Amino acid sequence: MRIVVQDAPFDPGAELNGFTVSTQGTGAVVTFTGVVRDLATGDLDVMEIEHYPGMTESALNSIATEAQKRWSLVDVLVIHRYGRLRPGDQIMMVATASRHRKDAFEAAEFLMDYLKSRAPFWKKEITRDGSDWVASKEEDEAALNRW
Amino acid sequence: MNVLYFAWVRERIGLPKERIDTDAETVADLVHELSAREERYAAAFADLTALRVALDQELSSFDAPLAGVREVAFFPPMTGG
């Protein structure tokens, strides 16, 4: 299990290759990459991501540990950035490896659902005209109920 | 204890962290104490359903006791991923 919280950009392709090599022969690897989405108006300058150093790492660790308990996983990778990002930049990535694809798919979805509303990150959208904190969605909280 | 604020709670209160000496027994007591102190706290804590609290970096609740707690953090619902 590897948990990375950083402001620096990362290379999803290189991360996937490294993860696949390190879990060689496992059978199935699933990845999800979150990318900064522009506003519908196309004028997002910066997405600023704030986090709670210390709690972030421990929350990600417990979410990934819970995934390992629930599914048969060979390995889990979570990378999440903070700081000032621009549209098109990678925000985060999860990768799961298992012997059969069902475990890897379900665990990746579980990780994403919990990352959304249980990892202490907050997003702020900054445009030329001002800034707004991104509000949490009820559906994100509701998504946890299916697990 | 150390009290931390994140996102718009930090902006509304105007600082990221402060040290507070308190006899508050629960998180809710601490919130009342801070709200009575200054308007900016009252504004930040006006709607507790819009806030979350962590005690020593674990998500908790407003009725939780503060005995033995070293770090309290207030923040809006998280928006990771």
PDB file of C-alpha atoms in Angstrom:
ATOM      1  CA  MET A   1       0.000   0.000   0.000  1.00  0.00           C
ATOM      2  CA  ARG A   2       1.342   3.400  -0.942  1.00  0.00           C
ATOM      3  CA  ILE A   3      -0.248   6.732   0.020  1.00  0.00           C
ATOM      4  CA  VAL A   4       1.182   9.932  -1.421  1.00  0.00           C
ATOM      5  CA  VAL A   5       0.043  13.495  -0.602  1.00  0.00           C
ATOM      6  CA  GLN A   6       1.999  16.123  -2.505  1.00  0.00           C
ATOM      7  CA  ASP A   7       1.749  19.480  -4.246  1.00  0.00           C
ATOM      8  CA  ALA A   8       4.000  18.436  -7.127  1.00  0.00           C
ATOM      9  CA  PRO A   9       2.492  17.099 -10.352  1.00  0.00           C
ATOM     10  CA  PHE A  10       2.720  13.373 -11.025  1.00  0.00           C
ATOM     11  CA  ASP A  11       2.814  11.281 -14.183  1.00  0.00           C
ATOM     12  CA  PRO A  12      -0.190   8.887 -14.214  1.00  0.00           C
ATOM     13  CA  GLY A  13       1.339   6.760 -16.980  1.00  0.00           C
ATOM     14  CA  ALA A  14       4.604   6.280 -15.120  1.00  0.00           C
ATOM     15  CA  GLU A  15       2.709   5.586 -11.873  1.00  0.00           C
ATOM     16  CA  LEU A  16       0.546   2.976 -13.590  1.00  0.00           C
ATOM     17  CA  ASN A  17       3.567   1.303 -15.158  1.00  0.00           C
ATOM     18  CA  GLY A  18       5.411   1.239 -11.849  1.00  0.00           C
ATOM     19  CA  PHE A  19       2.355  -0.126 -10.040  1.00  0.00           C
ATOM     20  CA  THR A  20       1.778  -2.802 -12.690  1.00  0.00           C
ATOM     21  CA  VAL A  21       5.422  -3.893 -12.585  1.00  0.00           C
ATOM     22  CA  SER A  22       5.438  -4.038  -8.777  1.00  0.00           C
ATOM     23  CA  THR A  23       2.309  -6.210  -8.761  1.00  0.00           C
ATOM     24  CA  GLN A  24       3.488  -8.364 -11.655  1.00  0.00           C
ATOM     25  CA  GLY A  25       1.439 -11.438 -12.380  1.00  0.00           C
ATOM     26  CA  THR A  26      -1.468 -10.367 -10.246  1.00  0.00           C
ATOM     27  CA  GLY A  27      -4.117 -10.519 -12.981  1.00  0.00           C
ATOM     28  CA  ALA A  28      -6.005  -7.211 -12.782  1.00  0.00           C
ATOM     29  CA  VAL A  29      -5.094  -3.562 -12.332  1.00  0.00           C
ATOM     30  CA  VAL A  30      -7.721  -0.790 -12.221  1.00  0.00           C
ATOM     31  CA  THR A  31      -6.874   2.911 -12.090  1.00  0.00           C
ATOM     32  CA  PHE A  32      -8.838   6.112 -11.810  1.00  0.00           C
ATOM     33  CA  THR A  33      -7.349   9.550 -12.433  1.00  0.00           C
ATOM     34  CA  GLY A  34      -9.151  12.731 -11.347  1.00  0.00           C
ATOM     35  CA  VAL A  35      -8.493  15.788 -13.516  1.00  0.00           C
ATOM     36  CA  VAL A  36      -9.317  19.442 -12.826  1.00  0.00           C
ATOM     37  CA  ARG A  37     -12.564  20.163 -14.691  1.00  0.00           C
ATOM     38  CA  ASP A  38     -13.070  23.603 -16.164  1.00  0.00           C
ATOM     39  CA  LEU A  39     -16.262  25.473 -15.355  1.00  0.00           C
ATOM     40  CA  ALA A  40     -19.107  25.305 -17.882  1.00  0.00           C
ATOM     41  CA  THR A  41     -18.201  28.888 -18.793  1.00  0.00           C
ATOM     42  CA  GLY A  42     -14.608  27.839 -19.476  1.00  0.00           C
ATOM     43  CA  ASP A  43     -13.072  30.501 -17.260  1.00  0.00           C
ATOM     44  CA  LEU A  44     -11.572  28.586 -14.349  1.00  0.00           C
ATOM     45  CA  ASP A  45      -8.096  30.000 -13.690  1.00  0.00           C
ATOM     46  CA  VAL A  46      -7.039  27.972 -10.692  1.00  0.00           C
ATOM     47  CA  MET A  47      -8.410  25.214  -8.500  1.00  0.00           C
ATOM     48  CA  GLU A  48      -6.860  25.585  -5.087  1.00  0.00           C
ATOM     49  CA  ILE A  49      -6.882  22.473  -2.927  1.00  0.00           C
ATOM     50  CA  GLU A  50      -6.428  22.854   0.806  1.00  0.00           C
ATOM     51  CA  HIS A  51      -5.874  19.893   3.108  1.00  0.00           C
ATOM     52  CA  TYR A  52      -5.265  18.987   6.737  1.00  0.00           C
ATOM     53  CA  PRO A  53      -1.661  17.748   6.970  1.00  0.00           C
ATOM     54  CA  GLY A  54      -1.495  14.716   9.226  1.00  0.00           C
ATOM     55  CA  MET A  55      -5.182  13.912   9.178  1.00  0.00           C
ATOM     56  CA  THR A  56      -5.080  13.637   5.381  1.00  0.00           C
ATOM     57  CA  GLU A  57      -2.475  10.892   5.459  1.00  0.00           C
ATOM     58  CA  SER A  58      -4.171   8.999   8.290  1.00  0.00           C
ATOM     59  CA  ALA A  59      -7.625   9.254   6.657  1.00  0.00           C
ATOM     60  CA  LEU A  60      -6.261   7.978   3.324  1.00  0.00           C
ATOM     61  CA  ASN A  61      -4.476   5.182   5.153  1.00  0.00           C
ATOM     62  CA  SER A  62      -7.596   4.046   6.956  1.00  0.00           C
ATOM     63  CA  ILE A  63      -9.706   4.215   3.779  1.00  0.00           C
ATOM     64  CA  ALA A  64      -7.127   2.120   1.877  1.00  0.00           C
ATOM     65  CA  THR A  65      -6.802  -0.314   4.800  1.00  0.00           C
ATOM     66  CA  GLU A  66     -10.581  -0.723   4.874  1.00  0.00           C
ATOM     67  CA  ALA A  67     -10.542  -1.473   1.121  1.00  0.00           C
ATOM     68  CA  GLN A  68      -7.924  -4.155   1.721  1.00  0.00           C
ATOM     69  CA  LYS A  69     -10.116  -5.730   4.394  1.00  0.00           C
ATOM     70  CA  ARG A  70     -13.202  -5.809   2.191  1.00  0.00           C
ATOM     71  CA  TRP A  71     -11.647  -6.993  -1.068  1.00  0.00           C
ATOM     72  CA  SER A  72      -8.902  -9.360  -1.999  1.00  0.00           C
ATOM     73  CA  LEU A  73      -6.257  -6.861  -3.123  1.00  0.00           C
ATOM     74  CA  VAL A  74      -2.619  -7.397  -3.922  1.00  0.00           C
ATOM     75  CA  ASP A  75      -1.813  -3.697  -3.622  1.00  0.00           C
ATOM     76  CA  VAL A  76      -3.350  -0.201  -3.405  1.00  0.00           C
ATOM     77  CA  LEU A  77      -1.947   3.139  -4.531  1.00  0.00           C
ATOM     78  CA  VAL A  78      -3.451   6.542  -3.684  1.00  0.00           C
ATOM     79  CA  ILE A  79      -1.906   9.814  -4.862  1.00  0.00           C
ATOM     80  CA  HIS A  80      -3.630  13.120  -4.031  1.00  0.00           C
ATOM     81  CA  ARG A  81      -2.336  16.615  -4.738  1.00  0.00           C
ATOM     82  CA  TYR A  82      -2.959  19.885  -2.973  1.00  0.00           C
ATOM     83  CA  GLY A  83      -2.083  23.473  -3.840  1.00  0.00           C
ATOM     84  CA  ARG A  84      -2.833  25.493  -6.947  1.00  0.00           C
ATOM     85  CA  LEU A  85      -3.920  23.438  -9.953  1.00  0.00           C
ATOM     86  CA  ARG A  86      -5.107  24.425 -13.405  1.00  0.00           C
ATOM     87  CA  PRO A  87      -7.810  22.939 -15.664  1.00  0.00           C
ATOM     88  CA  GLY A  88      -6.498  19.696 -17.137  1.00  0.00           C
ATOM     89  CA  ASP A  89      -4.037  19.059 -14.310  1.00  0.00           C
ATOM     90  CA  GLN A  90      -4.184  15.705 -12.564  1.00  0.00           C
ATOM     91  CA  ILE A  91      -5.607  16.020  -9.038  1.00  0.00           C
ATOM     92  CA  MET A  92      -5.433  12.463  -7.824  1.00  0.00           C
ATOM     93  CA  MET A  93      -5.129   8.840  -8.780  1.00  0.00           C
ATOM     94  CA  VAL A  94      -6.051   5.499  -7.272  1.00  0.00           C
ATOM     95  CA  ALA A  95      -4.825   2.134  -8.461  1.00  0.00           C
ATOM     96  CA  THR A  96      -5.867  -1.284  -7.225  1.00  0.00           C
ATOM     97  CA  ALA A  97      -4.438  -4.669  -8.097  1.00  0.00           C
ATOM     98  CA  SER A  98      -6.143  -8.004  -7.555  1.00  0.00           C
ATOM     99  CA  ARG A  99      -6.208 -11.495  -9.002  1.00  0.00           C
ATOM    100  CA  HIS A 100      -9.603 -10.930 -10.618  1.00  0.00           C
ATOM    101  CA  ARG A 101     -11.053  -7.706 -11.958  1.00  0.00           C
ATOM    102  CA  LYS A 102     -14.168  -7.508  -9.754  1.00  0.00           C
ATOM    103  CA  ASP A 103     -12.146  -6.870  -6.593  1.00  0.00           C
ATOM    104  CA  ALA A 104      -9.998  -4.224  -8.282  1.00  0.00           C
ATOM    105  CA  PHE A 105     -13.000  -2.403  -9.828  1.00  0.00           C
ATOM    106  CA  GLU A 106     -15.121  -2.411  -6.688  1.00  0.00           C
ATOM    107  CA  ALA A 107     -12.246  -1.400  -4.419  1.00  0.00           C
ATOM    108  CA  ALA A 108     -11.340   1.497  -6.737  1.00  0.00           C
ATOM    109  CA  GLU A 109     -14.936   2.750  -6.609  1.00  0.00           C
ATOM    110  CA  PHE A 110     -15.030   2.371  -2.845  1.00  0.00           C
ATOM    111  CA  LEU A 111     -11.783   4.339  -2.530  1.00  0.00           C
ATOM    112  CA  MET A 112     -13.134   7.127  -4.731  1.00  0.00           C
ATOM    113  CA  ASP A 113     -16.436   7.359  -2.852  1.00  0.00           C
ATOM    114  CA  TYR A 114     -14.654   7.624   0.493  1.00  0.00           C
ATOM    115  CA  LEU A 115     -11.967   9.990  -0.793  1.00  0.00           C
ATOM    116  CA  LYS A 116     -14.691  12.392  -1.891  1.00  0.00           C
ATOM    117  CA  SER A 117     -16.241  12.948   1.509  1.00  0.00           C
ATOM    118  CA  ARG A 118     -13.958  11.397   4.158  1.00  0.00           C
ATOM    119  CA  ALA A 119     -10.513  12.697   3.221  1.00  0.00           C
ATOM    120  CA  PRO A 120      -9.889  16.250   4.487  1.00  0.00           C
ATOM    121  CA  PHE A 121      -9.475  18.142   1.229  1.00  0.00           C
ATOM    122  CA  TRP A 122     -11.339  21.300   0.227  1.00  0.00           C
ATOM    123  CA  LYS A 123     -11.486  22.739  -3.268  1.00  0.00           C
ATOM    124  CA  LYS A 124     -11.767  26.381  -4.196  1.00  0.00           C
ATOM    125  CA  GLU A 125     -12.485  27.543  -7.728  1.00  0.00           C
ATOM    126  CA  ILE A 126     -10.790  30.791  -8.657  1.00  0.00           C
ATOM    127  CA  THR A 127     -11.792  32.827 -11.709  1.00  0.00           C
ATOM    128  CA  ARG A 128     -10.989  36.341 -12.854  1.00  0.00           C
ATOM    129  CA  ASP A 129     -14.182  37.481 -11.117  1.00  0.00           C
ATOM    130  CA  GLY A 130     -13.569  35.943  -7.709  1.00  0.00           C
ATOM    131  CA  SER A 131     -13.516  32.630  -5.914  1.00  0.00           C
ATOM    132  CA  ASP A 132     -15.919  30.037  -4.534  1.00  0.00           C
ATOM    133  CA  TRP A 133     -15.465  27.025  -2.279  1.00  0.00           C
ATOM    134  CA  VAL A 134     -16.811  23.916  -3.957  1.00  0.00           C
ATOM    135  CA  ALA A 135     -19.809  22.669  -1.963  1.00  0.00           C
ATOM    136  CA  SER A 136     -20.100  19.007  -1.084  1.00  0.00           C
ATOM    137  CA  LYS A 137     -22.922  17.161  -2.806  1.00  0.00           C
ATOM    138  CA  GLU A 138     -25.613  15.169  -1.058  1.00  0.00           C
ATOM    139  CA  GLU A 139     -25.144  12.412  -3.619  1.00  0.00           C
ATOM    140  CA  ASP A 140     -21.494  12.068  -2.540  1.00  0.00           C
ATOM    141  CA  GLU A 141     -22.568  11.424   1.036  1.00  0.00           C
ATOM    142  CA  ALA A 142     -25.331   9.085  -0.170  1.00  0.00           C
ATOM    143  CA  ALA A 143     -22.790   7.172  -2.262  1.00  0.00           C
ATOM    144  CA  LEU A 144     -21.227   5.862   0.954  1.00  0.00           C
ATOM    145  CA  ASN A 145     -24.419   4.018   1.864  1.00  0.00           C
ATOM    146  CA  ARG A 146     -23.966   1.454  -0.872  1.00  0.00           C
ATOM    147  CA  TRP A 147     -20.846   0.092   0.823  1.00  0.00           C
TER     148      TRP A 147
ATOM    149  CA  MET B   1      -5.615  22.856  23.162  1.00  0.00           C
ATOM    150  CA  ASN B   2      -4.896  23.728  19.544  1.00  0.00           C
ATOM    151  CA  VAL B   3      -7.895  24.718  17.471  1.00  0.00           C
ATOM    152  CA  LEU B   4      -7.568  24.570  13.685  1.00  0.00           C
ATOM    153  CA  TYR B   5      -9.807  26.004  10.990  1.00  0.00           C
ATOM    154  CA  PHE B   6      -9.914  25.048   7.330  1.00  0.00           C
ATOM    155  CA  ALA B   7     -11.416  26.347   4.080  1.00  0.00           C
ATOM    156  CA  TRP B   8     -14.154  28.978   4.508  1.00  0.00           C
ATOM    157  CA  VAL B   9     -14.184  28.497   8.275  1.00  0.00           C
ATOM    158  CA  ARG B  10     -10.537  29.616   8.310  1.00  0.00           C
ATOM    159  CA  GLU B  11     -11.362  32.578   6.062  1.00  0.00           C
ATOM    160  CA  ARG B  12     -14.365  33.649   8.118  1.00  0.00           C
ATOM    161  CA  ILE B  13     -12.543  33.454  11.433  1.00  0.00           C
ATOM    162  CA  GLY B  14      -9.423  34.949   9.918  1.00  0.00           C
ATOM    163  CA  LEU B  15      -6.767  32.548  11.151  1.00  0.00           C
ATOM    164  CA  PRO B  16      -5.720  28.951  10.534  1.00  0.00           C
ATOM    165  CA  LYS B  17      -4.851  27.950  14.071  1.00  0.00           C
ATOM    166  CA  GLU B  18      -4.909  29.193  17.632  1.00  0.00           C
ATOM    167  CA  ARG B  19      -4.234  27.980  21.124  1.00  0.00           C
ATOM    168  CA  ILE B  20      -7.270  28.074  23.401  1.00  0.00           C
ATOM    169  CA  ASP B  21      -7.445  27.472  27.118  1.00  0.00           C
ATOM    170  CA  THR B  22     -10.929  26.316  27.875  1.00  0.00           C
ATOM    171  CA  ASP B  23     -12.990  24.417  30.413  1.00  0.00           C
ATOM    172  CA  ALA B  24     -15.523  23.449  27.752  1.00  0.00           C
ATOM    173  CA  GLU B  25     -16.700  19.894  28.309  1.00  0.00           C
ATOM    174  CA  THR B  26     -17.892  19.162  24.797  1.00  0.00           C
ATOM    175  CA  VAL B  27     -17.283  20.428  21.281  1.00  0.00           C
ATOM    176  CA  ALA B  28     -20.663  22.183  21.402  1.00  0.00           C
ATOM    177  CA  ASP B  29     -19.612  23.981  24.613  1.00  0.00           C
ATOM    178  CA  LEU B  30     -16.431  25.153  22.907  1.00  0.00           C
ATOM    179  CA  VAL B  31     -18.447  26.379  19.915  1.00  0.00           C
ATOM    180  CA  HIS B  32     -20.717  28.398  22.257  1.00  0.00           C
ATOM    181  CA  GLU B  33     -17.728  29.824  24.061  1.00  0.00           C
ATOM    182  CA  LEU B  34     -16.045  30.919  20.824  1.00  0.00           C
ATOM    183  CA  SER B  35     -19.278  32.258  19.317  1.00  0.00           C
ATOM    184  CA  ALA B  36     -19.836  34.439  22.383  1.00  0.00           C
ATOM    185  CA  ARG B  37     -16.327  35.797  22.069  1.00  0.00           C
ATOM    186  CA  GLU B  38     -16.566  37.633  18.743  1.00  0.00           C
ATOM    187  CA  GLU B  39     -18.909  38.098  15.816  1.00  0.00           C
ATOM    188  CA  ARG B  40     -16.552  36.401  13.335  1.00  0.00           C
ATOM    189  CA  TYR B  41     -16.790  33.170  15.352  1.00  0.00           C
ATOM    190  CA  ALA B  42     -20.557  33.470  15.635  1.00  0.00           C
ATOM    191  CA  ALA B  43     -20.722  33.906  11.848  1.00  0.00           C
ATOM    192  CA  ALA B  44     -18.528  30.857  11.206  1.00  0.00           C
ATOM    193  CA  PHE B  45     -20.461  28.665  13.645  1.00  0.00           C
ATOM    194  CA  ALA B  46     -23.947  29.945  12.748  1.00  0.00           C
ATOM    195  CA  ASP B  47     -25.027  26.703  11.066  1.00  0.00           C
ATOM    196  CA  LEU B  48     -23.438  23.621  12.604  1.00  0.00           C
ATOM    197  CA  THR B  49     -25.063  21.333  10.035  1.00  0.00           C
ATOM    198  CA  ALA B  50     -22.693  22.954   7.504  1.00  0.00           C
ATOM    199  CA  LEU B  51     -19.657  22.071   9.639  1.00  0.00           C
ATOM    200  CA  ARG B  52     -17.637  19.025  10.556  1.00  0.00           C
ATOM    201  CA  VAL B  53     -15.315  18.568  13.506  1.00  0.00           C
ATOM    202  CA  ALA B  54     -12.256  16.391  14.023  1.00  0.00           C
ATOM    203  CA  LEU B  55     -10.741  15.585  17.421  1.00  0.00           C
ATOM    204  CA  ASP B  56      -7.061  14.662  17.315  1.00  0.00           C
ATOM    205  CA  GLN B  57      -7.427  14.194  13.554  1.00  0.00           C
ATOM    206  CA  GLU B  58     -10.387  11.799  13.724  1.00  0.00           C
ATOM    207  CA  LEU B  59     -13.845  12.830  12.518  1.00  0.00           C
ATOM    208  CA  SER B  60     -16.110  13.314  15.505  1.00  0.00           C
ATOM    209  CA  SER B  61     -19.356  14.997  16.512  1.00  0.00           C
ATOM    210  CA  PHE B  62     -20.419  18.180  18.263  1.00  0.00           C
ATOM    211  CA  ASP B  63     -21.622  16.352  21.358  1.00  0.00           C
ATOM    212  CA  ALA B  64     -18.267  14.605  21.833  1.00  0.00           C
ATOM    213  CA  PRO B  65     -16.372  15.265  25.099  1.00  0.00           C
ATOM    214  CA  LEU B  66     -13.126  17.253  24.967  1.00  0.00           C
ATOM    215  CA  ALA B  67     -11.388  15.597  27.926  1.00  0.00           C
ATOM    216  CA  GLY B  68      -7.851  14.660  26.901  1.00  0.00           C
ATOM    217  CA  VAL B  69      -8.192  16.144  23.413  1.00  0.00           C
ATOM    218  CA  ARG B  70      -5.153  18.084  22.188  1.00  0.00           C
ATOM    219  CA  GLU B  71      -6.303  19.198  18.744  1.00  0.00           C
ATOM    220  CA  VAL B  72      -9.743  20.277  17.549  1.00  0.00           C
ATOM    221  CA  ALA B  73     -10.379  21.125  13.896  1.00  0.00           C
ATOM    222  CA  PHE B  74     -13.443  22.756  12.358  1.00  0.00           C
ATOM    223  CA  PHE B  75     -14.116  22.623   8.626  1.00  0.00           C
ATOM    224  CA  PRO B  76     -16.862  22.347   6.007  1.00  0.00           C
ATOM    225  CA  PRO B  77     -17.816  18.965   4.510  1.00  0.00           C
ATOM    226  CA  MET B  78     -14.840  17.601   2.617  1.00  0.00           C
ATOM    227  CA  THR B  79     -14.526  17.733  -1.153  1.00  0.00           C
ATOM    228  CA  GLY B  80     -11.696  15.396  -2.042  1.00  0.00           C
ATOM    229  CA  GLY B  81     -11.224  13.233  -5.095  1.00  0.00           C
TER     230      GLY B  81
END
